[in-house]
Coordinates of N, CA and C in Angstrom, one line a residue:
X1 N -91.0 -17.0 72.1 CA -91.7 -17.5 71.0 C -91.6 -19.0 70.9
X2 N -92.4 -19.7 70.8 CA -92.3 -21.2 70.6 C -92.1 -21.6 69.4
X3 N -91.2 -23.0 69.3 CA -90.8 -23.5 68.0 C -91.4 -23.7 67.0
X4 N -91.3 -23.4 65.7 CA -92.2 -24.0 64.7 C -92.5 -25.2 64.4
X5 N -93.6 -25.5 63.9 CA -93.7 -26.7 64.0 C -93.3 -27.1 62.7
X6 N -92.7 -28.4 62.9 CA -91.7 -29.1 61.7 C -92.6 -29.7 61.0
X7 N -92.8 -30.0 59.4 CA -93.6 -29.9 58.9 C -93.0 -31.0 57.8
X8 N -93.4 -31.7 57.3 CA -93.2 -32.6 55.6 C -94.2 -32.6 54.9
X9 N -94.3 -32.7 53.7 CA -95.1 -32.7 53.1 C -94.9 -33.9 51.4
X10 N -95.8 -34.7 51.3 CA -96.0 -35.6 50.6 C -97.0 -35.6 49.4
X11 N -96.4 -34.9 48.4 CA -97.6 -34.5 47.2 C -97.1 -35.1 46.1
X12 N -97.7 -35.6 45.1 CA -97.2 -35.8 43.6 C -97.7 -34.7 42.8
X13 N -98.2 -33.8 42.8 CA -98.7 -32.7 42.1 C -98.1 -31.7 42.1
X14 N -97.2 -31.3 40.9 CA -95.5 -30.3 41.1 C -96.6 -29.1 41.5
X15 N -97.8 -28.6 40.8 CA -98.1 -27.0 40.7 C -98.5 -27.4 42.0
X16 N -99.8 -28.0 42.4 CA -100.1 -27.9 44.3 C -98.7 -28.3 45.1
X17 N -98.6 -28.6 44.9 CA -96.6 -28.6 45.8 C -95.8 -27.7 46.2
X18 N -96.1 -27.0 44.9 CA -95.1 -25.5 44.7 C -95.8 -24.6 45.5
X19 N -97.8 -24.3 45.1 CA -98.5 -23.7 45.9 C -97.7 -24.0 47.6
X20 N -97.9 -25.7 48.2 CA -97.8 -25.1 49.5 C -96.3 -24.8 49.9
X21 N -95.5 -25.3 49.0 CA -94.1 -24.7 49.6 C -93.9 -23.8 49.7
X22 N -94.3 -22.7 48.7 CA -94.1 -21.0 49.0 C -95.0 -20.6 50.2
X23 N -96.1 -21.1 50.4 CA -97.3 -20.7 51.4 C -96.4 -21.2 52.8
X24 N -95.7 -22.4 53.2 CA -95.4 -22.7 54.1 C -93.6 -21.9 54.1
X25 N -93.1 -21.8 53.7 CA -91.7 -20.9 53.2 C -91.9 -19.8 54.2
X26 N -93.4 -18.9 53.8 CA -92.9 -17.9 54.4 C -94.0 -17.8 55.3
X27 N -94.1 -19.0 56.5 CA -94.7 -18.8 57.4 C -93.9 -18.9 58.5
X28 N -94.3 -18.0 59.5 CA -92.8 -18.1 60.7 C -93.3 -19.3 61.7
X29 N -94.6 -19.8 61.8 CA -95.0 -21.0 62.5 C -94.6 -22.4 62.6
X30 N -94.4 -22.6 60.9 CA -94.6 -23.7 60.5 C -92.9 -23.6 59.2
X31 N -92.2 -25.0 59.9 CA -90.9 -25.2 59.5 C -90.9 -26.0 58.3
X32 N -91.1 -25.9 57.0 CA -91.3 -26.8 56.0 C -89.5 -27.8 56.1
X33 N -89.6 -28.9 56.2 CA -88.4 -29.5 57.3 C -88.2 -30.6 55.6
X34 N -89.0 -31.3 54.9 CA -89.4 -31.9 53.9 C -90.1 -31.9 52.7
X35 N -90.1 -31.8 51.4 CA -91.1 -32.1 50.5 C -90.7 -32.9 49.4
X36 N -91.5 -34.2 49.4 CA -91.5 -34.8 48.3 C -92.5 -35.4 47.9
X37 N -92.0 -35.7 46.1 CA -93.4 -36.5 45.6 C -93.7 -37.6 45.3
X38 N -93.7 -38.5 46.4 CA -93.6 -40.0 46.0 C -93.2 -40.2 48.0
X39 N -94.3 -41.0 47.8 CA -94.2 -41.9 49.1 C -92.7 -42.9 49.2
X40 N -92.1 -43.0 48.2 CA -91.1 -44.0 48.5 C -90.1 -42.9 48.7
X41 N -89.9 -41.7 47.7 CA -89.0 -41.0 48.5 C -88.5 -40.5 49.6
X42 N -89.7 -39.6 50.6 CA -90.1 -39.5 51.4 C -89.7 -41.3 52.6
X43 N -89.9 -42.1 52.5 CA -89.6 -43.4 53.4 C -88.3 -43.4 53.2
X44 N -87.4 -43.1 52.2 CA -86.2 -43.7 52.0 C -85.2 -42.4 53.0
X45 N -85.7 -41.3 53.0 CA -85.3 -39.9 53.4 C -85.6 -40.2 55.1
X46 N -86.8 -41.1 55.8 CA -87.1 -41.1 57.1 C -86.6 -42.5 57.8
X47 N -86.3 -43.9 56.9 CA -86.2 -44.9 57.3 C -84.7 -45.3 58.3
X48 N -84.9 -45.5 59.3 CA -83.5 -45.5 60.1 C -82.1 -45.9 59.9
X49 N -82.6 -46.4 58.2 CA -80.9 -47.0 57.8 C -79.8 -45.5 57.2
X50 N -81.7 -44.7 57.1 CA -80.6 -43.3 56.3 C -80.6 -42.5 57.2
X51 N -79.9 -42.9 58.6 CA -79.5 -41.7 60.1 C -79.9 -40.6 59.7
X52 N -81.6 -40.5 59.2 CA -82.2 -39.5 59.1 C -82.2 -39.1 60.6
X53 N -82.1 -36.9 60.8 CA -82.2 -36.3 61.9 C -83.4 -35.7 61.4
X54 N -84.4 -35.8 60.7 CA -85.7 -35.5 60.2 C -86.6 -36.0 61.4
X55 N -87.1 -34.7 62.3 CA -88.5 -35.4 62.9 C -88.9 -34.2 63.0
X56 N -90.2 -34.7 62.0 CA -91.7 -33.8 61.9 C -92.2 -33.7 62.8
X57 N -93.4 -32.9 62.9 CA -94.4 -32.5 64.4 C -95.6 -32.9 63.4
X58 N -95.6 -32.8 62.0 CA -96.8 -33.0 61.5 C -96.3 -33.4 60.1
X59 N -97.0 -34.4 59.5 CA -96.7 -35.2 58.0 C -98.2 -35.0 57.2
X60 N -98.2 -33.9 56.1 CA -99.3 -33.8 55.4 C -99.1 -34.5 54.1
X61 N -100.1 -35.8 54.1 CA -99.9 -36.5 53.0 C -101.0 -37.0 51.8
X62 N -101.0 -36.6 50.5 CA -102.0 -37.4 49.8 C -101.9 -38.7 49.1
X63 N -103.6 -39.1 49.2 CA -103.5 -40.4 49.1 C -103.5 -40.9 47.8
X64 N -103.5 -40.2 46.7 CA -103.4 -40.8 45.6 C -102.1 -40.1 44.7
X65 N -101.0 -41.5 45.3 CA -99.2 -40.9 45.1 C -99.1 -42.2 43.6
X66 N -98.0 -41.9 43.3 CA -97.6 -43.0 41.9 C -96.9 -43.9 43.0
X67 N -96.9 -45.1 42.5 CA -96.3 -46.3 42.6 C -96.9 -46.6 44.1
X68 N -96.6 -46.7 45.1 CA -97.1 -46.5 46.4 C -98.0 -45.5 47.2
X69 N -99.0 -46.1 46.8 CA -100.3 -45.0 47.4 C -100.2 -44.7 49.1
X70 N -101.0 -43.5 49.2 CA -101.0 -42.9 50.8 C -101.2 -44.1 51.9
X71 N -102.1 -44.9 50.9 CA -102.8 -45.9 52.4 C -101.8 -46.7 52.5
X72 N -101.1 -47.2 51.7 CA -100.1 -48.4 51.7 C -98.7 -47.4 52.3
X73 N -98.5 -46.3 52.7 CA -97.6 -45.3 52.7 C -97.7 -45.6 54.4
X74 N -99.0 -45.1 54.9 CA -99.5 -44.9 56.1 C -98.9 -46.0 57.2
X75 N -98.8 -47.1 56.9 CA -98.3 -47.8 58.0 C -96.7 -47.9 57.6
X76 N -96.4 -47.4 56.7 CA -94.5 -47.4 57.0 C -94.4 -45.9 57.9
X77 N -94.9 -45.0 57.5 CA -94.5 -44.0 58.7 C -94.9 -43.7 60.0
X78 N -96.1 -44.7 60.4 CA -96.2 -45.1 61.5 C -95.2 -45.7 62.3
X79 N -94.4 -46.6 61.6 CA -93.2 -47.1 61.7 C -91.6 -46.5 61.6
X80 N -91.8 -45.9 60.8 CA -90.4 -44.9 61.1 C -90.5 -43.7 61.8
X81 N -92.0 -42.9 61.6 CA -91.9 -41.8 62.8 C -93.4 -42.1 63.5
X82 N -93.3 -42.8 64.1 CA -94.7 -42.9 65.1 C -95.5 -42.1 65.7
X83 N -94.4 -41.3 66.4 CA -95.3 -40.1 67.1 C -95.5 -39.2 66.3
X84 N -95.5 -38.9 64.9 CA -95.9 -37.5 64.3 C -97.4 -38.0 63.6
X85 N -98.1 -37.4 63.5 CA -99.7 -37.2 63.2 C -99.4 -37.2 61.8
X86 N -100.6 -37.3 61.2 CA -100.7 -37.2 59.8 C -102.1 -36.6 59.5
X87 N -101.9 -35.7 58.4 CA -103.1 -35.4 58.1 C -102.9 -36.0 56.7
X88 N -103.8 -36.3 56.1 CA -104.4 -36.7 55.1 C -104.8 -35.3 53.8
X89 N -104.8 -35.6 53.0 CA -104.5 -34.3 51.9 C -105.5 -35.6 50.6
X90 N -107.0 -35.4 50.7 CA -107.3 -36.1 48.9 C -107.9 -35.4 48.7
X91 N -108.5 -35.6 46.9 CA -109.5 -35.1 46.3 C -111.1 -35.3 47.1
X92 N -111.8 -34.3 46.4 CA -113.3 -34.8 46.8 C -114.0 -36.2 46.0
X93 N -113.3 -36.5 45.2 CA -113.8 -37.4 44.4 C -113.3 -38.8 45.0
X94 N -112.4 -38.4 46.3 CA -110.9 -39.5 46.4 C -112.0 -40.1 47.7
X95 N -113.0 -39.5 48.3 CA -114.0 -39.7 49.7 C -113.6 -40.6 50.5
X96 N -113.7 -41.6 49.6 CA -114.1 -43.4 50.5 C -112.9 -43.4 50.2
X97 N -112.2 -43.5 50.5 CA -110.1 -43.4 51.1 C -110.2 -42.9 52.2
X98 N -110.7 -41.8 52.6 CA -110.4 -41.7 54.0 C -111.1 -42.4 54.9
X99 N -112.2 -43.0 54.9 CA -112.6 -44.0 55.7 C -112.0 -44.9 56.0
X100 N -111.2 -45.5 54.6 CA -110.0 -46.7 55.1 C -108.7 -45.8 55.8
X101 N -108.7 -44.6 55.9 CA -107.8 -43.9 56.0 C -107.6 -43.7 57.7
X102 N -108.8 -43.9 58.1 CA -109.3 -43.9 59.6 C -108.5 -45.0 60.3
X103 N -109.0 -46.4 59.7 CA -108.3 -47.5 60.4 C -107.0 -47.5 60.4
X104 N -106.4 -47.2 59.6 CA -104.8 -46.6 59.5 C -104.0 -45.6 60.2
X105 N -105.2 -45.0 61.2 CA -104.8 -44.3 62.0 C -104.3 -42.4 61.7
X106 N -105.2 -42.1 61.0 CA -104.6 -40.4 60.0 C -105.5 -39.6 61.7
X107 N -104.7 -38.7 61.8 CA -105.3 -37.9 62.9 C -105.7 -36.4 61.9
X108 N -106.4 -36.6 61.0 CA -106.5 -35.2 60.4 C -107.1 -35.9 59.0
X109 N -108.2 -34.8 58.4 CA -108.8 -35.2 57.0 C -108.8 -34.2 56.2
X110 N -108.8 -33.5 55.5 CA -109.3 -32.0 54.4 C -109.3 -32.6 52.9
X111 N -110.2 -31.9 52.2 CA -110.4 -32.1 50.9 C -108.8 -31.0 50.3
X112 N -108.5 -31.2 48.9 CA -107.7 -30.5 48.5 C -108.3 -29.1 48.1
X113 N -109.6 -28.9 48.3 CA -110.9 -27.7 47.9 C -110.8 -26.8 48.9
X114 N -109.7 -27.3 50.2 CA -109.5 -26.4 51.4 C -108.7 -25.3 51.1
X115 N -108.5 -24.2 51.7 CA -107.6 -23.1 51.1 C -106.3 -23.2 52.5
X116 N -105.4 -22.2 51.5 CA -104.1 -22.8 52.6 C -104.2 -22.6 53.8
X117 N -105.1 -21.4 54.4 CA -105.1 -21.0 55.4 C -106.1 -22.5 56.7
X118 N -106.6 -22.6 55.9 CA -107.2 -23.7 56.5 C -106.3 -24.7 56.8
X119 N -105.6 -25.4 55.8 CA -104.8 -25.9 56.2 C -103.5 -26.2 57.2
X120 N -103.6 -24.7 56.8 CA -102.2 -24.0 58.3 C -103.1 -24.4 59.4
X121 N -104.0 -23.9 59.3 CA -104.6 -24.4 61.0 C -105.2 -25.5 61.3
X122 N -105.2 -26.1 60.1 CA -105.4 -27.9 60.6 C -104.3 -28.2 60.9
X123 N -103.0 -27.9 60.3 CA -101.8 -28.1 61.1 C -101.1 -27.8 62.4
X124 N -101.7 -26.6 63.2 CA -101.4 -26.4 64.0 C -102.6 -27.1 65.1
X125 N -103.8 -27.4 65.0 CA -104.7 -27.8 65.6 C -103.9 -29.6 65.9
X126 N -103.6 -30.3 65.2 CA -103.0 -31.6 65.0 C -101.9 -31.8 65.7
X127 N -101.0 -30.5 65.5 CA -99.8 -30.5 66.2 C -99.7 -30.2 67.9
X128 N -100.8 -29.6 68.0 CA -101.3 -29.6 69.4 C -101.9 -30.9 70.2
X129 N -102.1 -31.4 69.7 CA -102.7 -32.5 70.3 C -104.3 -32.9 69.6
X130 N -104.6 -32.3 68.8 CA -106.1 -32.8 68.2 C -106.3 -32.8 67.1
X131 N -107.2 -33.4 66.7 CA -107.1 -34.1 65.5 C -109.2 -33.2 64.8
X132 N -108.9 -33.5 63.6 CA -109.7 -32.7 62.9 C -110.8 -33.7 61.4
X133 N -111.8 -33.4 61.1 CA -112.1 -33.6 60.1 C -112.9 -32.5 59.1
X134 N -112.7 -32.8 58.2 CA -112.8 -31.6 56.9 C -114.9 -31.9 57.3
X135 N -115.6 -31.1 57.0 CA -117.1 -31.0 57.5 C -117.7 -31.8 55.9
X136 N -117.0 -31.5 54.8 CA -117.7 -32.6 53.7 C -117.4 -34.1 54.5
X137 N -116.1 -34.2 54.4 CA -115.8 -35.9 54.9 C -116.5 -36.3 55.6
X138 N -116.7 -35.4 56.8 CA -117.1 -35.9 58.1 C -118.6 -36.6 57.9
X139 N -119.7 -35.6 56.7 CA -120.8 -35.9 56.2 C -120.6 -37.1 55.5
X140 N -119.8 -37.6 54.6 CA -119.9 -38.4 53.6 C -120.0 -39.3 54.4
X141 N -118.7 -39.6 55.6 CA -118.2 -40.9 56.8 C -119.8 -41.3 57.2
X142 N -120.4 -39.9 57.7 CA -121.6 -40.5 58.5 C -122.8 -41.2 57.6
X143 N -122.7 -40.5 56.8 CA -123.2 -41.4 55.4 C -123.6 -42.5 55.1
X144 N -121.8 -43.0 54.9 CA -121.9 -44.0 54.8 C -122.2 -45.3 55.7
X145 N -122.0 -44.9 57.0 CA -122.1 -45.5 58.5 C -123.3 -46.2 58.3
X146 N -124.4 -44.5 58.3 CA -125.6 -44.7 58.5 C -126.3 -45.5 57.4
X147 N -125.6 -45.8 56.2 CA -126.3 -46.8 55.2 C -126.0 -48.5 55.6
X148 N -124.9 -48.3 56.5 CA -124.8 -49.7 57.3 C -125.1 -50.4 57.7
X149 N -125.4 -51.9 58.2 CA -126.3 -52.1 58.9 C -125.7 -52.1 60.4
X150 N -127.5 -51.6 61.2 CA -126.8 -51.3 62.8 C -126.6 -52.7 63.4
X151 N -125.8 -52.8 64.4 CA -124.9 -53.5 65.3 C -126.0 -54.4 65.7
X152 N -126.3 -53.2 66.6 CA -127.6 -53.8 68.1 C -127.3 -52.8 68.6
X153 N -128.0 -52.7 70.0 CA -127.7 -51.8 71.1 C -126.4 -52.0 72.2
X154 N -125.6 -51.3 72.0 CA -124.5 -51.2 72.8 C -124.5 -50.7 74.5
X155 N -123.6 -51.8 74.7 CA -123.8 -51.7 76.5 C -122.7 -50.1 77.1
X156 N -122.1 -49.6 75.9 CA -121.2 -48.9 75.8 C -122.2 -47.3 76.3
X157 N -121.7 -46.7 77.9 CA -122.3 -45.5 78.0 C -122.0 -44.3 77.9
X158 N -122.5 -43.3 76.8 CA -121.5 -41.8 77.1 C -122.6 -41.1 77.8
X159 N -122.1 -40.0 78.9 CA -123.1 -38.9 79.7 C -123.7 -38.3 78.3
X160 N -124.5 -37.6 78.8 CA -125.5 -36.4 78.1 C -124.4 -35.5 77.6
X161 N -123.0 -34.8 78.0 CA -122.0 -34.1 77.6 C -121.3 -34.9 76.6
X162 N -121.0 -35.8 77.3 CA -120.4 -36.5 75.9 C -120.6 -36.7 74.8
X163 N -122.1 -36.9 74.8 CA -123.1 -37.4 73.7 C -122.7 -35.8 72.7
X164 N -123.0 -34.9 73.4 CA -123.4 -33.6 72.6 C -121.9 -32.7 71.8
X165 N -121.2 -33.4 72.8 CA -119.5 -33.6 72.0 C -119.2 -34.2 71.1
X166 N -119.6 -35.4 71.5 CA -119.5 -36.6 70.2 C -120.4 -36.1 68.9
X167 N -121.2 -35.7 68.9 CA -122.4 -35.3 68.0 C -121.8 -33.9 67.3
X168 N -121.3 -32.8 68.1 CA -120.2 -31.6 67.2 C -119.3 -32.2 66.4
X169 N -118.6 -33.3 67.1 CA -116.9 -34.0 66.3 C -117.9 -34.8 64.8
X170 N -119.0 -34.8 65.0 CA -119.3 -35.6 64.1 C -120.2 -34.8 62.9
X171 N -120.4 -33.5 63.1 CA -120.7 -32.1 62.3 C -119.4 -31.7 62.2
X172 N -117.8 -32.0 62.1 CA -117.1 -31.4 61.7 C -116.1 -30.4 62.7
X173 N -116.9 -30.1 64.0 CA -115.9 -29.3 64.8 C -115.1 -29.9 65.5
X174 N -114.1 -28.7 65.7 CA -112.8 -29.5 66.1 C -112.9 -28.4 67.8
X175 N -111.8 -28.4 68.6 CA -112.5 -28.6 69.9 C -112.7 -27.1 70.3
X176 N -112.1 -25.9 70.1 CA -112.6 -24.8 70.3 C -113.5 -24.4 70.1
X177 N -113.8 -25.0 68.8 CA -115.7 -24.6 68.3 C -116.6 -24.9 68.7
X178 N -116.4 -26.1 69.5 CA -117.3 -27.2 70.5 C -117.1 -26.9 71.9
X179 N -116.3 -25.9 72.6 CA -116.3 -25.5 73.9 C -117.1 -24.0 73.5
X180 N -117.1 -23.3 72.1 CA -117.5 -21.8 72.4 C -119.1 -22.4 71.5
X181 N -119.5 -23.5 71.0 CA -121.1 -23.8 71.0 C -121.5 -24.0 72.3
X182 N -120.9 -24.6 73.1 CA -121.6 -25.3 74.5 C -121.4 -24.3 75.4
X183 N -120.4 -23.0 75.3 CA -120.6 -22.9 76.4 C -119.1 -23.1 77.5
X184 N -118.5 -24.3 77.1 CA -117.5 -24.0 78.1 C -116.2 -24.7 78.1
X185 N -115.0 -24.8 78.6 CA -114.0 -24.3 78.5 C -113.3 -25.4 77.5
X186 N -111.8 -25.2 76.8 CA -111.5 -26.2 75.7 C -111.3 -27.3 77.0
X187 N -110.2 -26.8 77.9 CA -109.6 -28.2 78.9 C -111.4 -28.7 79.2
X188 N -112.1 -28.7 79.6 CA -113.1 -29.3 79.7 C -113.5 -29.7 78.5
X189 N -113.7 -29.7 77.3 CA -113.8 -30.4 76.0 C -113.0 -31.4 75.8
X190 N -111.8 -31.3 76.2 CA -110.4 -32.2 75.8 C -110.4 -33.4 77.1
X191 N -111.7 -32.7 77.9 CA -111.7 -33.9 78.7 C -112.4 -35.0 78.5
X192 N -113.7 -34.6 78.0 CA -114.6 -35.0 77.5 C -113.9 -36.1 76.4
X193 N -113.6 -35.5 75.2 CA -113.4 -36.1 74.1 C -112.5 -37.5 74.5
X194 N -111.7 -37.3 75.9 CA -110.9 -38.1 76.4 C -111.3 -39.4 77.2
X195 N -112.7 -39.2 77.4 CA -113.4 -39.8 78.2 C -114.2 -40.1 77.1
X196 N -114.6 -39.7 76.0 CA -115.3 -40.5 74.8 C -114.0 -41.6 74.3
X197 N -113.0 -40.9 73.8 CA -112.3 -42.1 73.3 C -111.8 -43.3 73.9
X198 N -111.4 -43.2 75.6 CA -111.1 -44.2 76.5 C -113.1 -45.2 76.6
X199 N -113.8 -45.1 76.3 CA -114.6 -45.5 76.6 C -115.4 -46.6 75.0
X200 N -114.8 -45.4 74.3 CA -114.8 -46.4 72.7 C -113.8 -47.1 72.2
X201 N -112.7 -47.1 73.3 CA -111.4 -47.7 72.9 C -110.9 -47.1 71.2
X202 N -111.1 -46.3 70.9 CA -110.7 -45.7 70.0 C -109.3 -44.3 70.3
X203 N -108.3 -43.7 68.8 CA -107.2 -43.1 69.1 C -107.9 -41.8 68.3
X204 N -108.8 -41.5 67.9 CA -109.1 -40.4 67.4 C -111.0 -40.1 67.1
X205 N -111.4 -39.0 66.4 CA -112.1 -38.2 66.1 C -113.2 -39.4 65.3
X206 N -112.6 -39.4 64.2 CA -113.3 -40.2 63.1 C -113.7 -41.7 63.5
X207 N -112.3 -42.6 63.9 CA -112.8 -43.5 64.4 C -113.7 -43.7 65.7
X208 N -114.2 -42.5 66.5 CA -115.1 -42.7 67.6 C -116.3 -42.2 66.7
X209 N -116.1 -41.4 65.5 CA -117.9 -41.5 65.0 C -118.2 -42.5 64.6
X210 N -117.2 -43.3 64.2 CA -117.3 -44.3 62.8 C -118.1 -45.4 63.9
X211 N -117.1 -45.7 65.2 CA -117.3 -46.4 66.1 C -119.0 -46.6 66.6
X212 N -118.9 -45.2 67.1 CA -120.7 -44.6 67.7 C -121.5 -44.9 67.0
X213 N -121.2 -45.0 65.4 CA -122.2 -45.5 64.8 C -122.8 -46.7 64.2
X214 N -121.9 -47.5 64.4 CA -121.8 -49.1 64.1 C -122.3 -49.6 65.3
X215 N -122.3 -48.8 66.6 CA -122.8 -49.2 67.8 C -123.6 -49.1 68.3
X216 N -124.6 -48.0 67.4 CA -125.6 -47.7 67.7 C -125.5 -46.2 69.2
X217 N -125.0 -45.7 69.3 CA -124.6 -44.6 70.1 C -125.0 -43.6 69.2
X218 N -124.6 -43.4 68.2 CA -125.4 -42.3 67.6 C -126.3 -42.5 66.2
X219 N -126.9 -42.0 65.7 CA -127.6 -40.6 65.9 C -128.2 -40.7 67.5
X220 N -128.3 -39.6 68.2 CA -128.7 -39.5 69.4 C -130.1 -39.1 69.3
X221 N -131.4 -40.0 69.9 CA -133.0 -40.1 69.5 C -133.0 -38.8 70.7
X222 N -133.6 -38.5 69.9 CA -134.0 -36.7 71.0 C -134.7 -36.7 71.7
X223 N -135.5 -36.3 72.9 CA -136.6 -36.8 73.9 C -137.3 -35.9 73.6

C-alpha cells in the first residue's frame, strides 16, 4: 500500500474546518498531518526555527485568512516548504485572487462550492505531480485574458497536439480526462503538457493559459 499523502490544511472557517477534518480523519489516503486558522499560525508551526518535522505532500489553503491573507501567506511557504504544492481553497465571489494566485505559484484552484470528494481528488491529482483548475476559474481566467489587450503574434511554436492539450487544460481538464478525450495515453499527455510548459517557460497549468493568451497562442483560429 503506498503512503498517505500528508496533508495541512489552512482555513479560518471553524464549521468548513471541522467539515474537512472529519472528511480527511477518516480517509485512509490522505494523512491530515496539520490544521489551522490563520496563516501565521500555520508559518510559526513550519518555519525552521520551530525544528518543525512537519512535511506535507500537499498544503490546502484559503485566500481570504484574518490578519495575513493567502496571497501574502503564499510566498512564506514557498519558503519554508518549497517542494509541497498548494492548492488554493476561495469563494466564488473571491475569483480574481486566483489569477494573482497564479503568479505566486498555487499548483491547484477549486471554488469552496466543490464537494469533498472533489477535493480529495484534487489532492491526490496535485500530489502526483499535476496540477489542476476548478472549470468555473478556469472560465473566469480566460475571461479575463481575453478582455485583455493582445500582445502581437508570438514567435513561440506549439504542434497541433499541443495546441489541443493546451486548449482541454484551459476547459478545465486535468490530465486523464485529456488523454481519454484524445484518445491516448496519460504518459503521453504528461509529455505533451511538458513540452507546452518548457516552451512557455511557465511551472504550471494556469500560468501556461494565462501565458497562451497574452501571446496570442490561443484561442486556436480553426481552419
Amino acid at each position: 500500500m503506498p503512503n498517505p499523502i500528508k496533508l495541512i490544511i489552512v482555513e479560518d472557517n471553524p464549521e468548513y474546518r471541522n467539515v474537512l477534518k472529519l472528511a480527511f480523519e477518516l480517509d485512509n489516503d490522505i494523512d491530515l498531518i496539520g490544521i489551522y486558522g490563520s496563516a501565521e499560525h500555520s508559518l510559526r508551526a513550519l518555519e525552521p526555527k520551530s525544528k518543525s518535522t512537519l512535511n506535507p505532500d500537499v498544503l490546502l489553503l484559503d485566500l481570504n485568512l484574518p490578519e495575513m491573507p493567502g496571497l501574502e501567506a503564499m510566498r512564506w511557504f514557498h519558503k519554508y516548504i518549497p517542494k509541497t504544492p498548494i492548492i488554493v481553497l476561495t469563494q466564488s465571489d473571491a475569483e480574481s485572487d486566483v489569477v494573482s494566485a497564479i503568479q505566486n505559484g498555487a499548483t491547484g484552484y477549486l471554488l469552496k462550492s466543490a464537494t469533498v470528494q472533489k477535493i480529495k481528488e484534487s489532492i491526490v491529482t496535485v500530489a502526483s505531480g499535476g496540477a489542476l483548475i476548478d472549470a468555473k476559474i478556469a472560465k473566469f481566467i480566460l475571461t479575463q485574458i481575453q478582455a485583455a489587450p493582445a500582445a502581437g503574434k508570438s514567435k513561440i511554436s506549439l504542434t497541433d497536439r499541443e495546441l489541443e492539450v493546451l486548449e482541454l487544460q484551459a476547459d478545465g481538464l486535468v490530465k486523464k480526462e485529456i488523454a481519454e478525450k484524445l484518445g491516448i495515453s496519460y504518459f503521453t499527455v504528461s509529455t505533451h503538457i511538458r513540452h507546452i510548459y518548457d516552451k512557455l517557460n511557465v511551472l504550471n497549468a494556469p500560468a501556461a493559459i494565462s501565458t497562451a493568451y497574452k501571446i496570442g497562442i490561443l484561442p486556436v483560429q480553426k481552419k
